GROMACS .gro file of C-alpha atoms in nm:
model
   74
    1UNK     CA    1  -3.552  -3.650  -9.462
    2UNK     CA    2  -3.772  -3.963  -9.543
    3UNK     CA    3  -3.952  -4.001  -9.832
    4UNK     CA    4  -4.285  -4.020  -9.629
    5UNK     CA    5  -4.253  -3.682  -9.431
    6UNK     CA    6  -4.162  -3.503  -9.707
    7UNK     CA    7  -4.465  -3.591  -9.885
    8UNK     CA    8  -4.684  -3.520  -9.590
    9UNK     CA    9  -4.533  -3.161  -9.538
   10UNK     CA   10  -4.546  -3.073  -9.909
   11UNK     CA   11  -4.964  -3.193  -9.933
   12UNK     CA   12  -4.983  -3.033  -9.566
   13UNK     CA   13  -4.870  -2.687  -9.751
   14UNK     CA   14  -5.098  -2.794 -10.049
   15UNK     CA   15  -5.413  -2.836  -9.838
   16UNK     CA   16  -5.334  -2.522  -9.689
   17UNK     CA   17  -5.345  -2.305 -10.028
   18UNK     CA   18  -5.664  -2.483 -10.120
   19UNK     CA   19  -5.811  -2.140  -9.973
   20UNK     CA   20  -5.632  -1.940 -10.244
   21UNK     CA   21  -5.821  -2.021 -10.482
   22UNK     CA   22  -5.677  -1.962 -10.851
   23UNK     CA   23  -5.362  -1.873 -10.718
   24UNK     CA   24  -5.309  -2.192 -10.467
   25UNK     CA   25  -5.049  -2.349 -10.663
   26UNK     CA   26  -4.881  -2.032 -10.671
   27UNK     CA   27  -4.899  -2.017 -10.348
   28UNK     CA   28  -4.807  -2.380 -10.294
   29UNK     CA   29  -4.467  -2.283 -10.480
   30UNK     CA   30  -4.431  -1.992 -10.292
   31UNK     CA   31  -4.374  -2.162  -9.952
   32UNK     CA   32  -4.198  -2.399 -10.091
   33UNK     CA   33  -3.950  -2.155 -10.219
   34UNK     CA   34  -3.963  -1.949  -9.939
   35UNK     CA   35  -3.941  -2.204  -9.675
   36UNK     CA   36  -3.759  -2.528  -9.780
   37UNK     CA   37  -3.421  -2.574  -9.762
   38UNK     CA   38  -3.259  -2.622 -10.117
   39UNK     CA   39  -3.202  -2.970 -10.027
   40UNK     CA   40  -3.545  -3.029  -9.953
   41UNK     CA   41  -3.677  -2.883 -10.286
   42UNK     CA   42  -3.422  -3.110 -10.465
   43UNK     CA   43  -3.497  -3.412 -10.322
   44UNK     CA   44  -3.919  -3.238 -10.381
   45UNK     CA   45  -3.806  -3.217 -10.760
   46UNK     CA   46  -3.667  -3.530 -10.801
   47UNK     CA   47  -3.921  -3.720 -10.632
   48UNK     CA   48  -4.149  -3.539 -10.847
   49UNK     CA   49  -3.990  -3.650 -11.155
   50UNK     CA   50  -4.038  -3.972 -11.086
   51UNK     CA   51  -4.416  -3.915 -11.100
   52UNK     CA   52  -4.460  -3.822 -10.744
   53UNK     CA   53  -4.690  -4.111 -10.571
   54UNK     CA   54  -4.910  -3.952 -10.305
   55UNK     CA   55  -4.835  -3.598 -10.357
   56UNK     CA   56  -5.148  -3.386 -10.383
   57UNK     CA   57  -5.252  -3.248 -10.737
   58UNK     CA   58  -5.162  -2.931 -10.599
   59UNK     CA   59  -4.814  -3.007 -10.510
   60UNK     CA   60  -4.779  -3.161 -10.895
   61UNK     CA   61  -4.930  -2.832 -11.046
   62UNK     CA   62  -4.715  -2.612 -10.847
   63UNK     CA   63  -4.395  -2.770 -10.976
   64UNK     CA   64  -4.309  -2.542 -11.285
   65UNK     CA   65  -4.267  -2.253 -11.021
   66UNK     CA   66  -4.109  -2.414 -10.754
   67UNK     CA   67  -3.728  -2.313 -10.809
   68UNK     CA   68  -3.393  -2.613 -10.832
   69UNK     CA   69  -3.147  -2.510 -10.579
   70UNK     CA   70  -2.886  -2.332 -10.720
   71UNK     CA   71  -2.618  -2.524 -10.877
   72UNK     CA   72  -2.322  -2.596 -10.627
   73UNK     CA   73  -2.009  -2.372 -10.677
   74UNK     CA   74  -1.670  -2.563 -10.806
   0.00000   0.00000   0.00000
């Protein structure tokens, strides 16, 4: 997945959970979990990591609850 569309999706899901309220980067995390392939969150965690350029605030609050794929399996 390219940088770009990944970015878009994740501030797509962020605008989204705006509505929420107090809870929206709960929410935010909660699609992501829910919904993204562990790849995707991966390459989401890195890329956050490095700072994140262009991701909403949302997205960059929601990070502490958004969960790392699980470790592959020797």
């Amino acid at each position: 997945m390219e940088t770009r569309d990944m970015v878009r999706m994740a501030n797509q899901i962020a605008t989204f959970c705006k509505g929420y309220g107090e809870t929206a980067a709960m929410e935010t995390a909660d699609h992501i979990n829910r919904f993204w392939d562990p790849r995707m969150r991966k390459t989401l965690l890195a890329y956050l990591a490095k700072g994140g350029e262009g991701l909403d605030p949302l997205v960059k609050e929601s990070v502490a609850a958004i969960r790392p794929p699980p470790a592959a399996s020797p």
